Short mmCIF file of C-alpha atoms in Angstrom, two decimals:
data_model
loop_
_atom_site.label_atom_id
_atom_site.label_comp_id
_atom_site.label_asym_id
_atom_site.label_seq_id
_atom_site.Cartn_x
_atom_site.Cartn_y
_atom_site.Cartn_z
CA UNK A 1 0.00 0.00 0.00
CA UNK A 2 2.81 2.47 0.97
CA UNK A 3 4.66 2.15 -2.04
CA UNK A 4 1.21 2.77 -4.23
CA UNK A 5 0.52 5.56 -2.34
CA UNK A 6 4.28 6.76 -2.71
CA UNK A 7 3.48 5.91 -6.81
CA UNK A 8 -0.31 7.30 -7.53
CA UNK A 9 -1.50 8.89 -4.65
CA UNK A 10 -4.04 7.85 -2.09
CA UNK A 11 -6.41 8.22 -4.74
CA UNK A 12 -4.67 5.44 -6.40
CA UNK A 13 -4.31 3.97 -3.33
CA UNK A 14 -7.60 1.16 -4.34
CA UNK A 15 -8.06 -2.43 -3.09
CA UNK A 16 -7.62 -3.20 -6.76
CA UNK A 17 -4.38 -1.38 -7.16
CA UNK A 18 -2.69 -2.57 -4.01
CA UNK A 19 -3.71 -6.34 -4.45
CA UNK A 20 -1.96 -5.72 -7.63
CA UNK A 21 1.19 -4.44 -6.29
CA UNK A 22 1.50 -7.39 -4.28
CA UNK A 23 0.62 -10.06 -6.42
CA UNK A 24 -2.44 -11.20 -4.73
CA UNK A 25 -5.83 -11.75 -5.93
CA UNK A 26 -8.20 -9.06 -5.70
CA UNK A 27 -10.64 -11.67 -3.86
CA UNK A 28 -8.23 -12.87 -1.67
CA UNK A 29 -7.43 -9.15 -0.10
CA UNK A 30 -11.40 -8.18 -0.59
CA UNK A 31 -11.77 -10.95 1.93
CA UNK A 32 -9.69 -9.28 4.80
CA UNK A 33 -10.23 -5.45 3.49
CA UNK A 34 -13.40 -4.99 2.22
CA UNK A 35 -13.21 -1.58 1.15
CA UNK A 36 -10.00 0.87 1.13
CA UNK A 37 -10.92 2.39 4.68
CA UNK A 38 -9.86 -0.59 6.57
CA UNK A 39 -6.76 -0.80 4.37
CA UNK A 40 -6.25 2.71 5.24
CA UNK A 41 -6.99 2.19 9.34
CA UNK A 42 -4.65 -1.02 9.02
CA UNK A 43 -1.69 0.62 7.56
CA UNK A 44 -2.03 3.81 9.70
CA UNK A 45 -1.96 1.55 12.57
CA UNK A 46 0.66 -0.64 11.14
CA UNK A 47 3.00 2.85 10.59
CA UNK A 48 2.44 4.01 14.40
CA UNK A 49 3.36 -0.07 15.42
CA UNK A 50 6.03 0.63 13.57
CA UNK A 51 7.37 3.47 14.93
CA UNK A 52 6.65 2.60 18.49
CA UNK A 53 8.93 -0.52 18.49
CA UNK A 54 11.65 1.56 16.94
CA UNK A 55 11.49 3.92 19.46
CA UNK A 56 11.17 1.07 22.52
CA UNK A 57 14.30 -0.63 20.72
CA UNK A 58 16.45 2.78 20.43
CA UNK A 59 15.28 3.69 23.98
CA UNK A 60 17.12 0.12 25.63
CA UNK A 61 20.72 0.66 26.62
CA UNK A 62 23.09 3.37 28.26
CA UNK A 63 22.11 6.61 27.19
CA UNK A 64 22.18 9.42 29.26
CA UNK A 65 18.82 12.07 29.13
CA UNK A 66 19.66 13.93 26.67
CA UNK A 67 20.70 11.10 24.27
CA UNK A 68 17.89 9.24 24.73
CA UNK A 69 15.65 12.13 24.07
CA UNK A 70 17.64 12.94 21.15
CA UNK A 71 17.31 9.26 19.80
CA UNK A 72 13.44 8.91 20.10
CA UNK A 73 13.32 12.98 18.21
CA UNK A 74 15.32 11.44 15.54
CA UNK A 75 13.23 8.81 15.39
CA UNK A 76 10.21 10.80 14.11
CA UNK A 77 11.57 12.93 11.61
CA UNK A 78 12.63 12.46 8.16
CA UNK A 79 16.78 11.69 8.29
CA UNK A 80 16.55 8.89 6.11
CA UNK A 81 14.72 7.04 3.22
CA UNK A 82 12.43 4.87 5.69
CA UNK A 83 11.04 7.62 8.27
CA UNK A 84 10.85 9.73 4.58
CA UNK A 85 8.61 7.01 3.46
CA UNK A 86 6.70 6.84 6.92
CA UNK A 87 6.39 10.63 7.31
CA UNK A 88 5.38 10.53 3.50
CA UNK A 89 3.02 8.09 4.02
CA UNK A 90 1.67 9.46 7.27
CA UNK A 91 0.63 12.91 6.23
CA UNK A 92 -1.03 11.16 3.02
CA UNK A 93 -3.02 8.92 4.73
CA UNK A 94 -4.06 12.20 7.48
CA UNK A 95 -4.78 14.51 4.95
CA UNK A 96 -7.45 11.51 3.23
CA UNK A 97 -9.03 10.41 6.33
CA UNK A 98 -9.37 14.39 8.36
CA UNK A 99 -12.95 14.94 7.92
CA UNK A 100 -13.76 11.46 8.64
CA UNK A 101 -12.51 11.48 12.19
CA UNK A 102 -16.13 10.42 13.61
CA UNK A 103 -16.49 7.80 11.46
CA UNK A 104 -13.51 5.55 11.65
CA UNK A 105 -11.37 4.32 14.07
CA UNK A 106 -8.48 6.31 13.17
CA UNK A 107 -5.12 5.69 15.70
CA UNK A 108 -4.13 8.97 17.53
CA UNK A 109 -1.14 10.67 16.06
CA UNK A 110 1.53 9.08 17.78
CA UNK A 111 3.95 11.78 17.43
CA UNK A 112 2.03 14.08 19.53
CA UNK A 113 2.24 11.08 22.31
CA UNK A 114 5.91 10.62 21.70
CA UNK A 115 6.31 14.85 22.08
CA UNK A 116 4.68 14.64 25.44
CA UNK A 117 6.62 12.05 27.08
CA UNK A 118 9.53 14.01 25.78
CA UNK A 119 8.96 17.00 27.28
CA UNK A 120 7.14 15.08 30.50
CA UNK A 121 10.61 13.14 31.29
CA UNK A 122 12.52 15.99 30.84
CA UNK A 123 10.75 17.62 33.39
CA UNK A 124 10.17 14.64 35.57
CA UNK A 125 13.90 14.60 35.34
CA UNK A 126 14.34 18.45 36.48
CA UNK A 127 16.02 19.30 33.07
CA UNK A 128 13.53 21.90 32.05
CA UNK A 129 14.08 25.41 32.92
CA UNK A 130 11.94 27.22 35.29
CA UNK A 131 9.43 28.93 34.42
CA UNK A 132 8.38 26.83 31.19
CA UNK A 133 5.04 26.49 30.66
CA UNK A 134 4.81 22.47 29.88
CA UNK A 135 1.35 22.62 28.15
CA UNK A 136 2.96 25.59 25.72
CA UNK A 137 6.08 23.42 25.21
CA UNK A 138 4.30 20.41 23.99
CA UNK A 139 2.53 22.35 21.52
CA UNK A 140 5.95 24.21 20.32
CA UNK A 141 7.65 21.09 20.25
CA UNK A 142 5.29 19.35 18.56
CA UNK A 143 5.01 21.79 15.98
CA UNK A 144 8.70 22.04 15.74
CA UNK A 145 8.90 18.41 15.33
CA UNK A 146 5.60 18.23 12.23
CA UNK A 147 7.38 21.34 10.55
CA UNK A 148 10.78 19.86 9.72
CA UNK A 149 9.20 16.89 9.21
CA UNK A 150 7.08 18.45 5.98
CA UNK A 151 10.21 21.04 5.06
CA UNK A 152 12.10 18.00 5.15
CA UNK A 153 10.04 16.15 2.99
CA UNK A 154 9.36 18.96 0.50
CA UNK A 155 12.77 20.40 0.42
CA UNK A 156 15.34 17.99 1.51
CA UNK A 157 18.39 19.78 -0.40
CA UNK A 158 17.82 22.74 1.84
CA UNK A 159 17.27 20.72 5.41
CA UNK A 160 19.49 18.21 5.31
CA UNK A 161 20.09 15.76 7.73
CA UNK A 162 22.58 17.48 9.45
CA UNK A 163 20.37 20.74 9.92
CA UNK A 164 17.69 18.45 11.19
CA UNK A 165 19.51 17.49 14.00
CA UNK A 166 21.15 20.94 14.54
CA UNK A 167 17.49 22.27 15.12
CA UNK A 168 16.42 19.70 17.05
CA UNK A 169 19.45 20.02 19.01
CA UNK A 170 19.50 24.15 19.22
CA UNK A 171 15.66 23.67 20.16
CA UNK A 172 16.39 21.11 23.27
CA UNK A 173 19.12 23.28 24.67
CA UNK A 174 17.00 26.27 24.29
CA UNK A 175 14.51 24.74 26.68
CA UNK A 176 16.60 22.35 29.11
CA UNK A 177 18.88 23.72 31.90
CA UNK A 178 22.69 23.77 31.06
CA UNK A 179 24.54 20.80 31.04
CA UNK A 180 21.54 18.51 30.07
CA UNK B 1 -8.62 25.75 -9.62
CA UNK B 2 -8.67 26.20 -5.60
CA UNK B 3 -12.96 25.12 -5.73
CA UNK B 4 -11.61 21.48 -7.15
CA UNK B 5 -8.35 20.98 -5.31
CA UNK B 6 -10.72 20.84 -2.33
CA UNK B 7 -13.00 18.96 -3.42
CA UNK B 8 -10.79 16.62 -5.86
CA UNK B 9 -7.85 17.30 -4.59
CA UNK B 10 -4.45 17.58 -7.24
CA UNK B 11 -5.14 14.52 -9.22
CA UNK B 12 -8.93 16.17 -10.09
CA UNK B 13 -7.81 19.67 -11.33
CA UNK B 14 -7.10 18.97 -15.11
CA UNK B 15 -7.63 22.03 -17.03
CA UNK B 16 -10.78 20.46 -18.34
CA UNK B 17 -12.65 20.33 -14.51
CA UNK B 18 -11.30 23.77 -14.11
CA UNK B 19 -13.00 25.38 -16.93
CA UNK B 20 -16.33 23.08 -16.13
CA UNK B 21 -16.34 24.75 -12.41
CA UNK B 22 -15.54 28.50 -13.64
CA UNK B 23 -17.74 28.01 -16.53
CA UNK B 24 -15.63 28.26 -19.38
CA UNK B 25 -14.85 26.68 -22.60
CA UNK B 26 -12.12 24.04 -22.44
CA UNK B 27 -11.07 25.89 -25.80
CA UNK B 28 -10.52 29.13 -24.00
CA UNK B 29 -9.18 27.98 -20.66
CA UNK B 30 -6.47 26.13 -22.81
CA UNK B 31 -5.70 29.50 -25.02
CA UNK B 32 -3.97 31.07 -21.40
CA UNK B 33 -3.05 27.32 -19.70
CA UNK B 34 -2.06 24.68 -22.36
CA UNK B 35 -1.84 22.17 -19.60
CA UNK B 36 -2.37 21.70 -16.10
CA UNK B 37 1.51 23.00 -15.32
CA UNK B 38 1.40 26.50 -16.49
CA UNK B 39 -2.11 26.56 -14.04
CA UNK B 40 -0.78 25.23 -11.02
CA UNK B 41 2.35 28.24 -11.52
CA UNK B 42 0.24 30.47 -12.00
CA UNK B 43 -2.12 29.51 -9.01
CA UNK B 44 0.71 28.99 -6.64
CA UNK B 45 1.93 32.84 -7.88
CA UNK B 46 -1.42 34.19 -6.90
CA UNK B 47 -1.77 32.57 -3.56
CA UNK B 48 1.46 34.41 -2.87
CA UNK B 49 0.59 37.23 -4.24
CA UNK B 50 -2.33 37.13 -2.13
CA UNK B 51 -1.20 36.74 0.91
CA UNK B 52 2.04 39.38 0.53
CA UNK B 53 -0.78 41.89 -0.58
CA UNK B 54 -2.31 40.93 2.68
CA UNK B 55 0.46 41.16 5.08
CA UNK B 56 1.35 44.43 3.17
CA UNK B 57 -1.78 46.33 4.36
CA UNK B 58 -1.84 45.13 7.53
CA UNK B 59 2.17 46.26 8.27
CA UNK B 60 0.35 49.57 7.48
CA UNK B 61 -0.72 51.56 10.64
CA UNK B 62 1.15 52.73 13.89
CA UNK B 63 1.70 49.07 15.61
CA UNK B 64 4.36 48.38 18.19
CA UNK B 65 7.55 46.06 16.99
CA UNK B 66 5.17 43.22 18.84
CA UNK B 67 1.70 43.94 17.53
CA UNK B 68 3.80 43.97 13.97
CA UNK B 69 5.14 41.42 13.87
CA UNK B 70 2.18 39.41 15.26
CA UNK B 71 0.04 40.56 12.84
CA UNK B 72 2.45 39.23 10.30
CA UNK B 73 2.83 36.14 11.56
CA UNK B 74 -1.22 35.18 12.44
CA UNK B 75 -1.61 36.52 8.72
CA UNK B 76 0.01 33.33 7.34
CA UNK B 77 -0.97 30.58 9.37
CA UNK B 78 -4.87 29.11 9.43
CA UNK B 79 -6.69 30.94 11.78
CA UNK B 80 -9.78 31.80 9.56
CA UNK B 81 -11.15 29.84 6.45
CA UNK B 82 -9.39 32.33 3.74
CA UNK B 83 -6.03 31.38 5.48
CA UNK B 84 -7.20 27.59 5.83
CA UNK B 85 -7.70 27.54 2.63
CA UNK B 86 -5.12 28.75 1.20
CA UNK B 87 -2.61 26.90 3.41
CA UNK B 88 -4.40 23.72 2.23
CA UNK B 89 -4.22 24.38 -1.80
CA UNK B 90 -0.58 25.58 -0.89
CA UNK B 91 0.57 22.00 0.69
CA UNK B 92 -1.46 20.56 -2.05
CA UNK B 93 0.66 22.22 -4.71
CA UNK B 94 3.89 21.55 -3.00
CA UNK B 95 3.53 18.05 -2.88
CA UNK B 96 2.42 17.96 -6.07
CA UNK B 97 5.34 19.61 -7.48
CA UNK B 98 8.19 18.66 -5.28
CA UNK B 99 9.74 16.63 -7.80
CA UNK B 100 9.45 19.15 -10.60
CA UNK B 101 11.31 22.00 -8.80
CA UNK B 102 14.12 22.04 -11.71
CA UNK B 103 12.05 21.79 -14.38
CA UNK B 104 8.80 24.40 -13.41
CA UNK B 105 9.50 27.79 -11.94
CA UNK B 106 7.94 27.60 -8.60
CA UNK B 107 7.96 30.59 -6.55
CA UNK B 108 9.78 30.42 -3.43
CA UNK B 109 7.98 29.50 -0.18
CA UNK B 110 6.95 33.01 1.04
CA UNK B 111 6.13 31.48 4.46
CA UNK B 112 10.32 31.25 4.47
CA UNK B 113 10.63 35.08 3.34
CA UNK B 114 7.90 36.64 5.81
CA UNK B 115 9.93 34.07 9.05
CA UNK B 116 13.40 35.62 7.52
CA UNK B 117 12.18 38.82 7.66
CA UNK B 118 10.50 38.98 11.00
CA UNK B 119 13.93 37.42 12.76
CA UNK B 120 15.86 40.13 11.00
CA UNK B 121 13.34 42.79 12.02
CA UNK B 122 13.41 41.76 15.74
CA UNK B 123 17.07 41.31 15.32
CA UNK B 124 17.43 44.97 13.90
CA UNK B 125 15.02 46.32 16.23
CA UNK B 126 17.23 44.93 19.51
CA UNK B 127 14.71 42.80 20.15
CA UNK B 128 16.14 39.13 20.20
CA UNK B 129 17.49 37.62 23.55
CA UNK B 130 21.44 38.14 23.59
CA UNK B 131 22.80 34.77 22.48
CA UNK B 132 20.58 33.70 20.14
CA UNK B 133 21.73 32.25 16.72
CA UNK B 134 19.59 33.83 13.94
CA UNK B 135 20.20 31.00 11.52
CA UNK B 136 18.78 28.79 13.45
CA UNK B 137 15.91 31.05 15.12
CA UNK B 138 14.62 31.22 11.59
CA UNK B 139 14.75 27.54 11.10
CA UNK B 140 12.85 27.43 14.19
CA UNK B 141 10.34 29.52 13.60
CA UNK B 142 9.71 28.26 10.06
CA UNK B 143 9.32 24.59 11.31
CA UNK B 144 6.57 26.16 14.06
CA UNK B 145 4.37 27.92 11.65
CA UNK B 146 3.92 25.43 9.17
CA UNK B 147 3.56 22.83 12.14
CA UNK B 148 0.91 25.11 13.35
CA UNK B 149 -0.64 25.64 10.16
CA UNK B 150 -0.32 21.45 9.07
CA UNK B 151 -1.89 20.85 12.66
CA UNK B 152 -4.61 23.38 12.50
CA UNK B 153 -5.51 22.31 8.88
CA UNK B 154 -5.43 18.39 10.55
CA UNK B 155 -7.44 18.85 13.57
CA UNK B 156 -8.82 22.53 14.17
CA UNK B 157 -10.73 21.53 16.77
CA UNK B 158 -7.55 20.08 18.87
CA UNK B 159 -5.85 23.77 17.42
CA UNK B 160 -8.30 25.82 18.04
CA UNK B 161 -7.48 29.69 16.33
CA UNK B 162 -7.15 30.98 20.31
CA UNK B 163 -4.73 28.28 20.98
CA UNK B 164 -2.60 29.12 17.69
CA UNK B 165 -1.90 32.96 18.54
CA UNK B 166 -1.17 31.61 22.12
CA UNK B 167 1.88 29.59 20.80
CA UNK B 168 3.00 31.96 18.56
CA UNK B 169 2.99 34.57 21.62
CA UNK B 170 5.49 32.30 23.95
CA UNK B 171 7.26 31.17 21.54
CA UNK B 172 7.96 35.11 20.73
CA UNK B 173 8.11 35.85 23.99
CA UNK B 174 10.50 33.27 24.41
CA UNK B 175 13.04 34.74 22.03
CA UNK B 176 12.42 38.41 22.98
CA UNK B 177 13.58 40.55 25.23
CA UNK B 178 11.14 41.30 27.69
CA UNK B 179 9.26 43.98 27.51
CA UNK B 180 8.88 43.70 24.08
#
């Protein structure tokens, strides 16, 4: 389904199209996906799965705050071809589904979950500095985090990899007490 | 054009749906636009055009450095349905053409000119916290308004138009020097 989507579009995105693609019969995936909106709720949830157990993996081991909260940032933005794919894919499949909220069981953006246990630990850990309003900082960072993630995607000569990181980083230091 | 991007999105504005919704002749619409290209330039130049005209009047008037460069800012993100609308035929056309960028003259991003501008203003004006690095405050403040305006396009009832100007205001105040 991604890569159809990545091809023609979520309008190409069909049943037909994507049994196609993978060499099934269009019977066969009719059986488990009736229709393209429980292709669509399936693969959105199959992305956030995804990104999740990257994050849990990344998150194991030695790292000290700042690391780790570097690692799971990194993990939701577009540095390389798979998150470009994902993040690609992502804002395809939001932009289809956004006036059907009410209607189908669509997951909850996970990157707005991931952005508030970022800036929650950091200030369970006492790294924030005072006088932040935590509420306000979700909301920056989570913009922060969405906006490089489309600039990156729609201009990636100008923000490259490097400058993702650099923001990222510049943003973190901006908000966290000195040395995180 | 914008009429059938929302309700077709990209893959539905051919020349010939264009001139069906604005009541033309194909023959004529295709006299100015041979194809769908030399529309979506010219569509992207007048949503620019647009909003510069926009941000032009309201600069106009005896405003503090603050009230300024608010005004600037809140004209460009999707606070109202003119500005939602606009920001969602703009994302539309940039992801539609962000493979082409070599080969069709698309105008710059003006969102990137107005943020440029705005640092450099505050910057000129003394305004800016000592310390700060303006590269990357304009990086910054790029990647929040078009987070803002992707999130408020998304799900305007999680970002509501009150809760926009409030994050644009700390994250201002954050950067200023107080009082502004």
């Amino acid at each position: 389904m991604w890569k159809v989507i990545l091809k023609k579009g979520m309008e190409g995105a069909t049943v037909r199209n994507i049994a196609q693609e993978a060499g099934l019969s269009l019977g066969a995936l009719r059986h488990y996906f009736p229709n393209q909106d429980e292709l669509i709720v399936y693969a959105m949830d199959l992305v956030q799965e995804k990104v999740t157990k990257r994050i849990r993996t990344k998150s194991e081991g030695d790292f000290s705050p700042k690391e780790m909260v570097m690692n799971v940032l990194l993990d939701i933005v577009p540095i390389n071809e798979e998150q470009l794919i994902e993040t690609e894919v992502w804002f395809a499949f939001m932009a289809h589904v956004k006036h059907r909220k009410d209607e189908l069981p669509i997951p909850e953006d996970g990157v707005f979950t991931v952005v508030q246990q970022t800036i929650h630990f950091l200030d369970t850990h006492g790294l924030l500095k005072p006088g932040l309003d935590i509420d306000m900082e979700i909301e920056r960072l989570y913009a922060l985090v969405d906006g490089i993630a489309i600039h990156a995607l729609l201009d990636p000569n100008r923000l490259s990899k490097k400058r993702v990181i650099k923001t990222i980083e510049y943003h973190l230091d901006s908000i966290c007490v000195d040395p995180l």
